[in-house]
Amino acid sequence: NEGNEYFKEKDYSKAVLSYTEGLKKKCQDPELGAVLLTNRAAAQARLGNYRSALNDAIQARRLKPSHLKAIVRGALCHLELKNFSEAVEWCEEGLQIDPKEKKLLEVRAKASKLKVNVMAASRACCACARTVLLCPERNIKVVLEPSNEEEEMSDGLPEMSLDGFHSDNALGAKVHLDADGSLNWPVLFLYPEHEQTDFIAAFQENTRFIDHLMVMFAELPPWDLERKYLPSNLELYFEDEERAEMHEVNPEHTLLQMLQHHRYFVKAGTPTVLAFVKRSPFSKKYFSSKKVHRL
């Protein structure tokens, strides 16, 4: 009773202590023991101690297997601990006792949905891993773990945007294999002069850069007030950060040709290309402090 009063007052720590004192009396009534354990589980759960709460629910069921409140509490704890299969199992067992128990029906539906989502995500992760394994066959070098310096660089990317596109859109897209056996990459175009970006979610590896430029700049972007960003007026580069060098990319080349360059490394799963207006004052200043490998 003391524990129940503390629970009503939302003093869950004292409620746990009171229920524990009751359990120390080792009452021979399994019904009362199951109630004390289930109540303590509820208080532990309110404190976020889901593992301890689950242990209490398990002990309560050992004393009284049909104790519905213990089953509900255990199912909720499994859900919080992301044990979705176990949560569904507990719900099924409880619904055999009371098929209309609302909380068990809700938990079962939620756990089943989350279980499917986790399985789908796992399959997608495995598919992505298999895709990455194809990179060495294509002579593509992939960097799986970014360095601190690269993380700092990526932190700055969100400052650049184009027509609602945000550089972290690239994080949601992943390289994948299409029906023709070609890799499709998320590719990020950077326009340093205007601090803007463009993002292509699926750049087929055998497609030329000029083909995408023709589509991207079929209409000049609103930030190009001087109307300089015409496909024929652009130069593409990738940066070798380790050596602080720039390599020019032939727009007539395919993405795969760039990725196979001996100094190109795919980082964070997203190839990146920088675009400049030919012979512009900005590009001259930008390249003045870097070694540039031109075509």
Tab-separated table of C-alpha atoms in Angstrom:
chain	number	residue	atom	x	y	z
A	1	ASN	CA	0.000	0.000	0.000
A	2	GLU	CA	2.840	2.372	0.825
A	3	GLY	CA	4.390	1.639	-2.579
A	4	ASN	CA	1.091	2.369	-4.298
A	5	GLU	CA	0.849	5.725	-2.558
A	6	TYR	CA	4.354	6.699	-3.651
A	7	PHE	CA	3.505	5.560	-7.193
A	8	LYS	CA	0.421	7.819	-7.264
A	9	GLU	CA	2.609	10.698	-6.087
A	10	LYS	CA	5.041	9.856	-8.947
A	11	ASP	CA	7.813	9.247	-6.442
A	12	TYR	CA	8.882	6.113	-8.288
A	13	SER	CA	12.211	5.640	-6.494
A	14	LYS	CA	10.485	5.390	-3.105
A	15	ALA	CA	7.826	3.162	-4.656
A	16	VAL	CA	10.545	0.750	-5.785
A	17	LEU	CA	12.006	0.719	-2.252
A	18	SER	CA	8.597	0.045	-0.705
A	19	TYR	CA	7.768	-2.830	-3.064
A	20	THR	CA	11.235	-4.239	-2.392
A	21	GLU	CA	10.610	-4.149	1.371
A	22	GLY	CA	7.371	-6.012	0.788
A	23	LEU	CA	9.156	-8.693	-1.258
A	24	LYS	CA	11.734	-9.142	1.521
A	25	LYS	CA	8.954	-10.480	3.756
A	26	LYS	CA	8.851	-13.558	1.470
A	27	CYS	CA	5.101	-13.922	1.667
A	28	GLN	CA	3.943	-17.408	0.680
A	29	ASP	CA	1.014	-16.002	-1.323
A	30	PRO	CA	2.082	-16.183	-5.037
A	31	GLU	CA	-0.700	-13.749	-5.967
A	32	LEU	CA	0.671	-11.043	-3.652
A	33	GLY	CA	4.241	-11.758	-4.734
A	34	ALA	CA	3.272	-11.383	-8.388
A	35	VAL	CA	1.504	-8.090	-7.635
A	36	LEU	CA	4.526	-6.699	-5.775
A	37	LEU	CA	6.880	-7.674	-8.603
A	38	THR	CA	4.577	-6.288	-11.279
A	39	ASN	CA	4.127	-3.024	-9.410
A	40	ARG	CA	7.870	-2.716	-8.901
A	41	ALA	CA	8.316	-3.375	-12.627
A	42	ALA	CA	5.931	-0.509	-13.380
A	43	ALA	CA	7.891	1.831	-11.090
A	44	GLN	CA	11.229	0.731	-12.567
A	45	ALA	CA	9.880	1.343	-16.056
A	46	ARG	CA	8.835	4.893	-15.103
A	47	LEU	CA	12.438	5.449	-14.018
A	48	GLY	CA	13.679	4.117	-17.369
A	49	ASN	CA	15.126	0.949	-15.837
A	50	TYR	CA	13.571	-1.315	-18.457
A	51	ARG	CA	15.947	-4.222	-17.940
A	52	SER	CA	15.190	-4.359	-14.210
A	53	ALA	CA	11.485	-3.934	-14.944
A	54	LEU	CA	11.596	-6.848	-17.398
A	55	ASN	CA	13.327	-9.062	-14.833
A	56	ASP	CA	10.539	-8.293	-12.350
A	57	ALA	CA	7.882	-9.141	-14.941
A	58	ILE	CA	9.609	-12.450	-15.671
A	59	GLN	CA	9.719	-13.315	-11.951
A	60	ALA	CA	6.065	-12.333	-11.560
A	61	ARG	CA	5.086	-14.747	-14.335
A	62	ARG	CA	7.031	-17.519	-12.658
A	63	LEU	CA	4.897	-17.028	-9.558
A	64	LYS	CA	1.690	-16.674	-11.562
A	65	PRO	CA	1.979	-17.452	-15.322
A	66	SER	CA	-1.475	-16.047	-16.064
A	67	HIS	CA	-0.874	-12.678	-14.362
A	68	LEU	CA	-1.989	-10.393	-17.202
A	69	LYS	CA	-0.514	-7.175	-15.820
A	70	ALA	CA	2.912	-8.823	-15.620
A	71	ILE	CA	2.584	-9.931	-19.234
A	72	VAL	CA	1.591	-6.408	-20.337
A	73	ARG	CA	4.508	-4.915	-18.395
A	74	GLY	CA	6.977	-7.427	-19.856
A	75	ALA	CA	5.729	-6.803	-23.420
A	76	LEU	CA	6.147	-3.050	-22.963
A	77	CYS	CA	9.675	-3.525	-21.609
A	78	HIS	CA	10.633	-5.722	-24.572
A	79	LEU	CA	9.303	-2.999	-26.867
A	80	GLU	CA	11.386	-0.318	-25.128
A	81	LEU	CA	14.461	-2.577	-25.286
A	82	LYS	CA	13.826	-3.105	-29.018
A	83	ASN	CA	13.298	-6.836	-28.507
A	84	PHE	CA	10.484	-6.758	-31.040
A	85	SER	CA	10.161	-10.517	-31.585
A	86	GLU	CA	9.960	-11.120	-27.826
A	87	ALA	CA	7.422	-8.314	-27.433
A	88	VAL	CA	5.177	-9.944	-30.046
A	89	GLU	CA	5.599	-13.325	-28.340
A	90	TRP	CA	4.572	-11.949	-24.933
A	91	CYS	CA	1.571	-10.227	-26.500
A	92	GLU	CA	0.465	-13.445	-28.168
A	93	GLU	CA	0.667	-15.303	-24.848
A	94	GLY	CA	-1.290	-12.585	-23.059
A	95	LEU	CA	-3.962	-12.455	-25.756
A	96	GLN	CA	-4.590	-16.149	-25.252
A	97	ILE	CA	-5.721	-15.197	-21.735
A	98	ASP	CA	-7.658	-12.084	-22.817
A	99	PRO	CA	-8.060	-11.663	-26.609
A	100	LYS	CA	-9.453	-8.140	-26.123
A	101	GLU	CA	-6.668	-6.710	-23.954
A	102	LYS	CA	-6.233	-3.299	-25.602
A	103	LYS	CA	-2.663	-2.592	-24.499
A	104	LEU	CA	-1.420	-5.975	-25.753
A	105	LEU	CA	-3.125	-5.431	-29.109
A	106	GLU	CA	-1.441	-2.027	-29.407
A	107	VAL	CA	2.005	-3.315	-28.429
A	108	ARG	CA	1.743	-6.294	-30.776
A	109	ALA	CA	0.834	-4.049	-33.714
A	110	LYS	CA	3.646	-1.612	-32.977
A	111	ALA	CA	6.275	-4.300	-32.330
A	112	SER	CA	5.294	-6.191	-35.492
A	113	LYS	CA	5.668	-3.055	-37.590
A	114	LEU	CA	9.036	-2.162	-36.056
A	115	LYS	CA	10.241	-5.736	-36.511
A	116	VAL	CA	9.459	-5.537	-40.237
A	117	ASN	CA	11.247	-2.171	-40.491
A	118	VAL	CA	14.357	-3.547	-38.773
A	119	MET	CA	14.428	-6.568	-41.077
A	120	ALA	CA	14.040	-4.334	-44.126
A	121	ALA	CA	16.828	-2.051	-42.918
A	122	SER	CA	19.044	-5.066	-42.297
A	123	ARG	CA	18.423	-6.373	-45.817
A	124	ALA	CA	19.186	-2.920	-47.243
A	125	CYS	CA	22.402	-2.753	-45.218
A	126	CYS	CA	23.467	-6.175	-46.500
A	127	ALA	CA	22.659	-5.150	-50.068
A	128	CYS	CA	24.721	-1.991	-49.651
A	129	ALA	CA	27.620	-4.019	-48.240
A	130	ARG	CA	27.477	-6.394	-51.210
A	131	THR	CA	27.478	-3.396	-53.536
A	132	VAL	CA	30.568	-1.911	-51.903
A	133	LEU	CA	32.335	-5.241	-52.354
A	134	LEU	CA	31.984	-4.731	-56.111
A	135	CYS	CA	34.139	-1.586	-55.958
A	136	PRO	CA	37.546	-3.347	-55.921
A	137	GLU	CA	36.529	-5.235	-59.073
A	138	ARG	CA	36.005	-1.870	-60.746
A	139	ASN	CA	39.239	-0.440	-59.338
A	140	ILE	CA	37.299	2.014	-57.171
A	141	LYS	CA	38.821	3.006	-53.852
A	142	VAL	CA	36.322	3.465	-51.017
A	143	VAL	CA	37.124	5.124	-47.694
A	144	LEU	CA	34.753	3.688	-45.088
A	145	GLU	CA	35.731	5.752	-42.046
A	146	PRO	CA	36.062	9.543	-42.414
A	147	SER	CA	38.919	11.286	-40.687
A	148	ASN	CA	38.378	14.159	-38.270
A	149	GLU	CA	39.373	16.567	-40.999
A	150	GLU	CA	36.772	15.151	-43.381
A	151	GLU	CA	34.079	15.328	-40.696
A	152	GLU	CA	34.885	19.001	-40.259
A	153	MET	CA	34.607	19.508	-44.014
A	154	SER	CA	31.247	17.721	-44.154
A	155	ASP	CA	30.003	19.840	-41.272
A	156	GLY	CA	30.415	22.874	-43.492
A	157	LEU	CA	28.516	21.494	-46.455
A	158	PRO	CA	25.004	22.200	-45.163
A	159	GLU	CA	25.738	25.917	-45.566
A	160	MET	CA	25.489	25.413	-49.334
A	161	SER	CA	22.089	24.775	-50.883
A	162	LEU	CA	20.344	24.975	-54.246
A	163	ASP	CA	16.603	25.215	-54.758
A	164	GLY	CA	15.827	23.421	-51.531
A	165	PHE	CA	18.472	20.747	-52.003
A	166	HIS	CA	20.599	20.316	-48.940
A	167	SER	CA	23.997	18.689	-48.939
A	168	ASP	CA	22.936	16.200	-46.299
A	169	ASN	CA	20.419	14.817	-48.817
A	170	ALA	CA	23.400	12.792	-49.956
A	171	LEU	CA	23.393	10.950	-46.662
A	172	GLY	CA	19.995	9.435	-47.360
A	173	ALA	CA	20.941	7.957	-50.745
A	174	LYS	CA	23.225	4.954	-51.156
A	175	VAL	CA	25.118	3.372	-54.012
A	176	HIS	CA	23.116	0.538	-55.513
A	177	LEU	CA	23.272	-1.973	-58.319
A	178	ASP	CA	20.660	-1.619	-61.052
A	179	ALA	CA	19.059	-4.339	-63.177
A	180	ASP	CA	21.794	-3.954	-65.815
A	181	GLY	CA	24.556	-4.647	-63.306
A	182	SER	CA	25.747	-1.012	-63.189
A	183	LEU	CA	26.467	0.909	-60.005
A	184	ASN	CA	24.391	4.028	-59.373
A	185	TRP	CA	26.003	6.549	-57.020
A	186	PRO	CA	24.715	9.554	-55.088
A	187	VAL	CA	26.897	12.399	-56.404
A	188	LEU	CA	27.353	15.854	-54.924
A	189	PHE	CA	28.276	18.829	-57.137
A	190	LEU	CA	29.806	21.808	-55.337
A	191	TYR	CA	29.886	25.372	-56.695
A	192	PRO	CA	32.361	27.092	-54.347
A	193	GLU	CA	32.034	30.530	-55.942
A	194	HIS	CA	28.401	30.770	-54.883
A	195	GLU	CA	28.453	28.344	-51.941
A	196	GLN	CA	25.798	26.233	-53.632
A	197	THR	CA	25.376	22.505	-54.209
A	198	ASP	CA	23.536	20.164	-56.520
A	199	PHE	CA	22.732	16.566	-55.679
A	200	ILE	CA	22.094	13.624	-57.983
A	201	ALA	CA	20.633	10.669	-56.092
A	202	ALA	CA	21.466	8.030	-58.730
A	203	PHE	CA	24.320	8.855	-61.132
A	204	GLN	CA	24.812	5.767	-63.313
A	205	GLU	CA	28.508	4.941	-63.453
A	206	ASN	CA	28.655	4.774	-67.271
A	207	THR	CA	26.942	8.147	-67.762
A	208	ARG	CA	29.056	11.145	-68.794
A	209	PHE	CA	29.286	14.274	-66.682
A	210	ILE	CA	28.290	16.461	-69.629
A	211	ASP	CA	24.992	14.571	-69.901
A	212	HIS	CA	24.049	15.583	-66.377
A	213	LEU	CA	25.336	19.135	-66.811
A	214	MET	CA	23.096	19.594	-69.836
A	215	VAL	CA	20.076	18.653	-67.745
A	216	MET	CA	21.099	20.513	-64.585
A	217	PHE	CA	21.784	23.754	-66.430
A	218	ALA	CA	19.075	23.539	-69.086
A	219	GLU	CA	17.796	26.578	-67.195
A	220	LEU	CA	20.216	28.855	-65.380
A	221	PRO	CA	19.870	28.719	-61.586
A	222	PRO	CA	18.555	31.843	-59.808
A	223	TRP	CA	21.869	32.396	-58.030
A	224	ASP	CA	23.745	32.719	-61.362
A	225	LEU	CA	23.030	36.405	-61.822
A	226	GLU	CA	25.833	36.832	-64.375
A	227	ARG	CA	24.505	33.896	-66.438
A	228	LYS	CA	27.908	32.195	-66.593
A	229	TYR	CA	26.967	28.640	-65.611
A	230	LEU	CA	26.506	27.174	-69.067
A	231	PRO	CA	27.551	23.528	-69.561
A	232	SER	CA	30.149	24.507	-72.162
A	233	ASN	CA	31.562	27.159	-69.826
A	234	LEU	CA	32.258	24.904	-66.851
A	235	GLU	CA	35.323	23.044	-65.630
A	236	LEU	CA	35.065	20.088	-63.287
A	237	TYR	CA	37.604	19.043	-60.660
A	238	PHE	CA	38.044	16.670	-57.777
A	239	GLU	CA	40.246	17.418	-54.803
A	240	ASP	CA	43.024	15.213	-53.499
A	241	GLU	CA	42.841	16.363	-49.886
A	242	GLU	CA	45.804	14.304	-48.742
A	243	ARG	CA	48.122	16.116	-51.155
A	244	ALA	CA	46.147	19.388	-51.338
A	245	GLU	CA	45.971	19.002	-55.115
A	246	MET	CA	43.210	19.460	-57.690
A	247	HIS	CA	42.586	17.172	-60.655
A	248	GLU	CA	40.586	18.376	-63.631
A	249	VAL	CA	37.858	16.022	-64.852
A	250	ASN	CA	36.952	15.755	-68.519
A	251	PRO	CA	33.175	16.433	-68.815
A	252	GLU	CA	33.093	13.883	-71.641
A	253	HIS	CA	34.275	11.196	-69.247
A	254	THR	CA	31.954	8.925	-67.317
A	255	LEU	CA	31.616	8.834	-63.574
A	256	LEU	CA	33.356	5.457	-63.551
A	257	GLN	CA	36.396	6.926	-65.319
A	258	MET	CA	36.737	9.549	-62.587
A	259	LEU	CA	36.230	6.985	-59.810
A	260	GLN	CA	38.976	4.816	-61.319
A	261	HIS	CA	41.508	7.643	-61.198
A	262	HIS	CA	44.481	6.537	-59.119
A	263	ARG	CA	44.072	9.504	-56.750
A	264	TYR	CA	40.296	9.416	-56.362
A	265	PHE	CA	38.825	8.058	-53.122
A	266	VAL	CA	35.078	7.766	-52.521
A	267	LYS	CA	34.381	9.133	-49.046
A	268	ALA	CA	31.169	8.880	-47.020
A	269	GLY	CA	29.701	6.862	-49.875
A	270	THR	CA	29.206	9.970	-52.010
A	271	PRO	CA	31.504	11.019	-54.874
A	272	THR	CA	32.015	14.785	-54.937
A	273	VAL	CA	32.812	17.063	-57.888
A	274	LEU	CA	33.635	20.780	-57.867
A	275	ALA	CA	32.477	23.014	-60.743
A	276	PHE	CA	34.040	26.354	-61.733
A	277	VAL	CA	33.482	28.841	-64.526
A	278	LYS	CA	36.403	28.666	-66.956
A	279	ARG	CA	39.094	31.300	-66.437
A	280	SER	CA	36.939	33.197	-63.936
A	281	PRO	CA	38.652	35.500	-61.403
A	282	PHE	CA	37.288	33.300	-58.603
A	283	SER	CA	38.747	30.083	-60.028
A	284	LYS	CA	42.125	31.724	-60.595
A	285	LYS	CA	42.222	32.857	-56.985
A	286	TYR	CA	40.921	29.488	-55.747
A	287	PHE	CA	43.627	27.539	-57.577
A	288	SER	CA	46.442	29.971	-56.806
A	289	SER	CA	47.387	28.175	-53.606
A	290	LYS	CA	46.907	24.641	-54.924
A	291	LYS	CA	48.719	22.370	-57.303
A	292	VAL	CA	46.401	21.690	-60.228
A	293	HIS	CA	46.606	18.724	-62.584
A	294	ARG	CA	44.907	19.875	-65.772
A	295	LEU	CA	43.869	17.830	-68.759
